[in-house]
Each structure stands twice: as structure tokens, then as C-alpha cells.
Coordinates of C-alpha atoms in Angstrom, one line a residue:
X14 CA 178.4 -17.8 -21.5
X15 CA 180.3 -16.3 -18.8
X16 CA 181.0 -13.2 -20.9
X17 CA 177.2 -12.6 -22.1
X18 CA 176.0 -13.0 -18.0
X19 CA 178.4 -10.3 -17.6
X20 CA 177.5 -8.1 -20.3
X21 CA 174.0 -8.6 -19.3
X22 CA 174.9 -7.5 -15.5
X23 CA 176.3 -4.3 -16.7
X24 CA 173.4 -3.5 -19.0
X25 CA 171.2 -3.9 -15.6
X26 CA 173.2 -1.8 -13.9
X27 CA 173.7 0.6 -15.5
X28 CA 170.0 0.6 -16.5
X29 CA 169.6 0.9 -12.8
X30 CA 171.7 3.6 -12.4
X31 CA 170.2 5.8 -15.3
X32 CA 166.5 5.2 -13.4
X33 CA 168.0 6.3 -10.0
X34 CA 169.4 9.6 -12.2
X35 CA 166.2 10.4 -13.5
X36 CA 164.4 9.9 -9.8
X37 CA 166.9 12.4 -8.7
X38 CA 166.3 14.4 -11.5
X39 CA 162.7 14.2 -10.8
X40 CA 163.0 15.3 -7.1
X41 CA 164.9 18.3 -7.9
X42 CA 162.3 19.8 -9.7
X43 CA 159.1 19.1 -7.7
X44 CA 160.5 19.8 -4.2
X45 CA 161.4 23.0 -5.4
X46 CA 157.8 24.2 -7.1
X47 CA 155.2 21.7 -5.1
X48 CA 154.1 23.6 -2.1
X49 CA 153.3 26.7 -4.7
X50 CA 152.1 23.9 -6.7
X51 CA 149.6 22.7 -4.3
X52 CA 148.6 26.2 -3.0
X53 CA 147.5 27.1 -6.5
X54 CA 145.6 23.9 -6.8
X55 CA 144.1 24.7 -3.7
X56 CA 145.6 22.2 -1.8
X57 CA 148.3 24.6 0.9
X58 CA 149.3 22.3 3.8
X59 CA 151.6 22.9 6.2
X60 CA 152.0 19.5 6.7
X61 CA 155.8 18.3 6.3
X62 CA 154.7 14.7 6.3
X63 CA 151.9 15.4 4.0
X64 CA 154.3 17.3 1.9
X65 CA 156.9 14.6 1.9
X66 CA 154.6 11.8 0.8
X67 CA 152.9 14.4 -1.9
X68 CA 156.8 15.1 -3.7
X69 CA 157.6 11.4 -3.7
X70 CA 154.6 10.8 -5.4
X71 CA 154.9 13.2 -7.6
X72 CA 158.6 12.9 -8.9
X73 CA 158.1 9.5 -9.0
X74 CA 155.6 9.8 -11.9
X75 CA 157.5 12.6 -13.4
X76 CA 160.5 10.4 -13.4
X77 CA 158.8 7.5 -15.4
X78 CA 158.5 9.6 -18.5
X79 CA 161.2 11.3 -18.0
X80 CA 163.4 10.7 -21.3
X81 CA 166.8 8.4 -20.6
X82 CA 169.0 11.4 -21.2
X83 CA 167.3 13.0 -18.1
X84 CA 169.9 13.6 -15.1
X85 CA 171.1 16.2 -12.4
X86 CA 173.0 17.8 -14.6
X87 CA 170.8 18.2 -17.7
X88 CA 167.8 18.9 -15.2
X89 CA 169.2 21.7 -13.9
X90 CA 170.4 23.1 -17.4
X91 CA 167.2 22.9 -19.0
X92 CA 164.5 21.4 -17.2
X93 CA 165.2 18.0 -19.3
X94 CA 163.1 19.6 -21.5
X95 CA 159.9 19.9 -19.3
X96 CA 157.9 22.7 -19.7
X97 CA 155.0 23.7 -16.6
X98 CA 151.4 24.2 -17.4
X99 CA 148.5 24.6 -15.5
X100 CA 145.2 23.3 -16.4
X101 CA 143.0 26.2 -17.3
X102 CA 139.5 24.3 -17.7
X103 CA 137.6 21.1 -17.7
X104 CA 137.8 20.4 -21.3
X105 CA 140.3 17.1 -20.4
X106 CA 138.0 15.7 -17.3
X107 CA 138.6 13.4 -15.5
X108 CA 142.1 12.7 -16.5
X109 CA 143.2 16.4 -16.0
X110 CA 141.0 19.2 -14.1
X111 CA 141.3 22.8 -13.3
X112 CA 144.2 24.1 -11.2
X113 CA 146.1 20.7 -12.1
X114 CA 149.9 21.7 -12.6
X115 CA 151.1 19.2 -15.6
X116 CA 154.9 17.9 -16.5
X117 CA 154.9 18.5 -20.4
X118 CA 157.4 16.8 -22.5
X119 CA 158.6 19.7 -25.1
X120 CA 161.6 17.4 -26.7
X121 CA 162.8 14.0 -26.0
X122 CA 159.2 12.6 -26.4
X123 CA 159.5 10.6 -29.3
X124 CA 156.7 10.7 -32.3
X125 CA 153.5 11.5 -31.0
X126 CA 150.7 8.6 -30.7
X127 CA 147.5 8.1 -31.1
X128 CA 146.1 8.6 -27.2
X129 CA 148.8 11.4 -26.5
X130 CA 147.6 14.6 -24.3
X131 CA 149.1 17.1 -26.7
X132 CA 149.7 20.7 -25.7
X133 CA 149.8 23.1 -28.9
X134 CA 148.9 26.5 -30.2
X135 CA 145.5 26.7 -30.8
X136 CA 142.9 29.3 -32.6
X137 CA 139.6 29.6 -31.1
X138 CA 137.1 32.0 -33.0
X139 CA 136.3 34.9 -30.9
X140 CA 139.3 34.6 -28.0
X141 CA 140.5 37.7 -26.9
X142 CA 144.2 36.3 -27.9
X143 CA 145.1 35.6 -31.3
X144 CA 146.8 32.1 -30.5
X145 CA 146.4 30.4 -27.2
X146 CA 147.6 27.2 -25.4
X147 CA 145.5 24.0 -25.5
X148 CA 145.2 20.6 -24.3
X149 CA 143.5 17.9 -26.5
X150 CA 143.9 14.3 -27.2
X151 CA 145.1 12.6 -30.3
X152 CA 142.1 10.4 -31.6
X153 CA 143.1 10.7 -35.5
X154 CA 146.7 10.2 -36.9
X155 CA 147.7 11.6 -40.8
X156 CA 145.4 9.6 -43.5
X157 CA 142.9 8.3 -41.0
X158 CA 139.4 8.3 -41.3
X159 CA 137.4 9.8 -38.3
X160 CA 134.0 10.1 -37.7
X161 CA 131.3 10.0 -35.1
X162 CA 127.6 8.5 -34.6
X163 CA 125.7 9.2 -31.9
X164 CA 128.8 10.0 -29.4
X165 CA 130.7 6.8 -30.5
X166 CA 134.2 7.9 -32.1
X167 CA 135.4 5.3 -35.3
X168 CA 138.0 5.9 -36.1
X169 CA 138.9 4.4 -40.0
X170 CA 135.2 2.2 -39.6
X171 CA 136.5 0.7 -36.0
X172 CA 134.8 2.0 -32.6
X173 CA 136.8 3.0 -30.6
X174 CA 136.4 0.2 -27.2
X175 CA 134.6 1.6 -24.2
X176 CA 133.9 0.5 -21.0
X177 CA 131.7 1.4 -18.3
X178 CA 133.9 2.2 -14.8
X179 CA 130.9 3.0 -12.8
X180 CA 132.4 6.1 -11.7
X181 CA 131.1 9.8 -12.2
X182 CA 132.7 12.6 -12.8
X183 CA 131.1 16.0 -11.9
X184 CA 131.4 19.6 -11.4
X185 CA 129.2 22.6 -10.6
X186 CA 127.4 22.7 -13.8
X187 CA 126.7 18.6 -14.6
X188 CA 127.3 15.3 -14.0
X189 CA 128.7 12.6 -16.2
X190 CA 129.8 9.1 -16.6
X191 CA 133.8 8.1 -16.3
X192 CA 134.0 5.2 -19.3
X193 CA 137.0 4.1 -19.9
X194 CA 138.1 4.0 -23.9
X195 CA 140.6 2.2 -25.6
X196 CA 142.4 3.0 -29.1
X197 CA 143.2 0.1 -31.5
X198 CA 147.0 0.0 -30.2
X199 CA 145.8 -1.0 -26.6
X200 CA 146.1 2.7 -25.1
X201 CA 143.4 3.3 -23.0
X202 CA 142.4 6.7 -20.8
X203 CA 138.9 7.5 -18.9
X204 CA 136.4 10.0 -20.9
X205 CA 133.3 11.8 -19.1
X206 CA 130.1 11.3 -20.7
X207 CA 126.7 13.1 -19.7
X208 CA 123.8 10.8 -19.6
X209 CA 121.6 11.4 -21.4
X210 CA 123.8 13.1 -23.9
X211 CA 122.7 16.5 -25.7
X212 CA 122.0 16.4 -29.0
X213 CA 125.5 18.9 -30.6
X214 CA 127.6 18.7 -33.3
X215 CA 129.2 16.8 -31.2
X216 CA 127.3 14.1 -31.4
X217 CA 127.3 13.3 -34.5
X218 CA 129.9 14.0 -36.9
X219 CA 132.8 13.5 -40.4
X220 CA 133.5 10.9 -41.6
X221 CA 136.5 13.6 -42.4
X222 CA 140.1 12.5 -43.4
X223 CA 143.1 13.8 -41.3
X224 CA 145.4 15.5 -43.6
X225 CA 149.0 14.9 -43.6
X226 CA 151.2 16.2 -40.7
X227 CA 148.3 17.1 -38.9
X228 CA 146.0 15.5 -36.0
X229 CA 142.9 15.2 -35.0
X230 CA 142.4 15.6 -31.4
X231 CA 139.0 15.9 -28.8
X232 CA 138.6 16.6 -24.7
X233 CA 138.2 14.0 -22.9
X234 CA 135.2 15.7 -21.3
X235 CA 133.6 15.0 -24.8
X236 CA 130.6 17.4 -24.2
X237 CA 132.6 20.4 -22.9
X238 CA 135.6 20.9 -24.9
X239 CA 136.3 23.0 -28.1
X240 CA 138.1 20.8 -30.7
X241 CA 138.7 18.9 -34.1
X242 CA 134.8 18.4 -34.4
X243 CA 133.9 21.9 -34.6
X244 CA 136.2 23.3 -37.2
X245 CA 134.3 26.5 -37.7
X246 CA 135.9 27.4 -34.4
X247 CA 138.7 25.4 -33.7
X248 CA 142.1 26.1 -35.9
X249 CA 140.7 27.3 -38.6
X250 CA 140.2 23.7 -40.2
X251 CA 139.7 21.7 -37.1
X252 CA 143.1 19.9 -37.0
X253 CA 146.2 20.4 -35.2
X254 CA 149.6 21.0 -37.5
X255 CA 152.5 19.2 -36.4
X256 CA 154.6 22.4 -36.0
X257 CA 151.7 23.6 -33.5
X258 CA 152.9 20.8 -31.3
X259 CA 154.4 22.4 -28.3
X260 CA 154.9 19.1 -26.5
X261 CA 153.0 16.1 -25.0
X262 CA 151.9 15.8 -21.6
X263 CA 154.2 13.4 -19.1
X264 CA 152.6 13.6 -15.5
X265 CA 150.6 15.2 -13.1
X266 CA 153.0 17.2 -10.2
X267 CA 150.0 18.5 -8.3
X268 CA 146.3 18.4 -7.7
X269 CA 143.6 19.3 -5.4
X270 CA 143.0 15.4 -5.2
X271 CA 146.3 14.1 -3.6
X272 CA 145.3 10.6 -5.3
X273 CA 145.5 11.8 -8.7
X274 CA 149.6 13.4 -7.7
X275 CA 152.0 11.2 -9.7
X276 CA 149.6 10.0 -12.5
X277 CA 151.7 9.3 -15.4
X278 CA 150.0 10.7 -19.2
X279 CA 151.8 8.5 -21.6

């Protein structure tokens, strides 16, 4: 009895420890990149206190996905594995938006899940580059049925849950709904829908099968974002190969919208 309260203690401990590690870890990294971080978001202060509270927040959401091998030592020989991007559009509204600076997971991450933010190399007919970054969410894993009807994702025959948040979500050019939806493993993340939605390809589409070792993935700004529903344009075939994966997005380190600083992705 004695023994197992013990072993149990030292489990805690250092389970503790590893946590405090990875906060460290965390801090390291963001006190050295936020104030650039923030200026790019449009967000420069030269408030220390303002500062302070905006790098607490922000390592500490870093350092809840961090993985467990994450420390001082490892952070400053490769990151832990964290690569830097900044949000180039509002394809992934409202969860991510423009000038957002994002922690992405490049190893360490586990498999990837339905509901991940991945970050892979992508073919868009007509870009100027041959192979670009994007930023898309899982919605179909390998051998699943997707299709769509009238905006509503099903994924193999199911809807995917929604709810309505009463929030809006809007930019220069329009105005939509924030509904919160929810896949069939309990993961849930906010989507921006216009009301009334157009009429796109969009709209309506599949049902299409996802082949193996490949995804299908859509913006969570659903009538703004290039993806696995137009695969005339996207990838060749629509999908995203596994060895496109470039990683899966962990956190956000800064944002115009000190609120949103610290809000963990997966």
C-alpha cells in the first residue's frame, strides 16, 4: 500500500516537473519573437505590462501542446520541433485570421485526427508558385465517405453537429455566422457561415470516398476557402497526401485580438 502511494507520488512529481519544463520551454520561445509577433499582427505596444500578460498567455497555450519530450534543452536545439507560420488569409475564420502567428507541431504530434488544423503543401491552379503552404481542417479520414447538402457536411451518412453561438464573424467584404460544429469523436471548433448562403460548389457536393493515406480537409470560413470540395483546383485530386503533411497546428502566439493569444488548436 505504502509502496504504490509512493510510486504514485513520484509519478506526480515528476509529471509536475515535466509540465513546469515545457512552461519554461514555452517562455523561451515567445518572449523572444512576441513583440515582432504582435507588430506584424498589428498589435506594437510599448506596454511592458501589456507585454508581460500577452507572453504568459501565449506560452502558456504553447506549452499545453507541447509534446512531453519538450524542455530547455531540446527547445533551444530545435525548436521542440515547432515550426512558425503566419496566417496569410481568411480561409480558417474565425479560429485563425490574417496576420495570426501560429505554433505548428512538425514532429511529436502524434497521428493526425479528424478536427486537426493541418499545414501541408498544397497545389492551387493558377498560383504564381508551383507548391505553396496551406492551412485546412481534417473533415474526412482514409475510407470515409464525405459529402455535402445544402452546406451541411456528412460525413459517412452522419451530419456533422452544429450549433448556433450567436456570434458573427466579419471582415471587409461580408458577414457571417460563428456556429460551432462537432465531429463524431467529440471535437468541436467554430465555422463562419454567410446567411443566406450562396448557391457554389460549395454548397452542394460528393458523396466522394477519401482514398487511403490521404485527407479531406475544408476552411473553416466554409464560403471563402479553396479546398477538398473543389478538386479542379485544389491538389490536383482534391485531397491532401499524407507525405504533404508539414505538421499540425498547436496554438496561437499572437493576434491582433489579445483574447484570442494562447488559444490552443488541438
Amino acid at each position: 500500500m505504502i509502496a504504490g502511494v509512493f510510486a504514485a507520488l513520484c509519478l506526480s512529481t515528476a509529471g509536475a516537473h515535466a509540465a513546469d519544463e515545457r512552461e519554461a520551454a514555452a517562455k523561451t520561445l515567445v518572449s523572444a519573437g512576441l513583440p515582432v509577433w504582435l507588430a506584424q499582427a498589428g498589435a506594437f505596444t510599448a506596454d511592458m505590462t501589456a507585454i508581460e500578460t500577452a507572453t504568459e498567455r501565449s506560452a502558456h497555450g504553447l506549452a499545453a501542446t507541447l509534446p512531453r519530450t519538450c524542455d530547455l534543452a531540446r527547445m533551444n536545439r530545435d525548436l521542440c520541433g515547432v515550426k512558425l507560420v503566419r496566417i496569410p488569409s481568411t480561409s480558417m475564420a474565425p479560429a485563425l485570421l490574417v496576420k495570426d502567428t501560429v505554433a505548428v507541431l512538425q514532429k511529436d504530434f502524434g497521428a493526425v485526427r479528424r478536427g486537426d488544423v493541418l499545414v501541408h503543401n498544397a497545389k492551387y491552379q493558377g498560383a504564381a508558385s508551383p507548391t505553396t503552404l496551406g492551412i485546412t481542417r481534417v473533415i474526412g479520414m482514409p475510407g470515409d465517405t464525405v459529402e455535402i447538402h445544402a452546406g451541411e457536411v456528412l460525413v459517412n451518412g452522419k451530419p456533422l453537429a452544429r450549433e448556433v453561438t450567436g456570434e458573427t464573424y466579419s471582415d471587409d467584404t461580408f458577414s457571417a455566422a460563428v456556429l460551432r460544429e462537432t465531429t463524431p469523436e467529440g471535437r468541436s471548433y467554430t465555422i463562419a457561415m454567410p446567411d443566406p448562403r450562396p448557391r457554389t460548389q460549395a454548397d452542394d457536393f460528393g458523396p466522394v470516398t477519401v482514398p487511403a493515406d490521404k485527407y479531406f480537409v475544408m476552411g473553416d470560413n466554409r464560403y471563402n476557402s479553396l479546398d477538398s470540395r473543389f478538386p479542379d483546383m485544389f491538389n490536383e485530386d482534391g485531397f491532401v497526401a499524407q507525405p504533404d503533411v508539414v505538421g499540425v497546428a498547436a496554438s496561437v502566439l499572437a493576434a491582433g485580438d489579445k483574447e484570442r493569444i494562447g488559444l490552443t488548436l488541438r
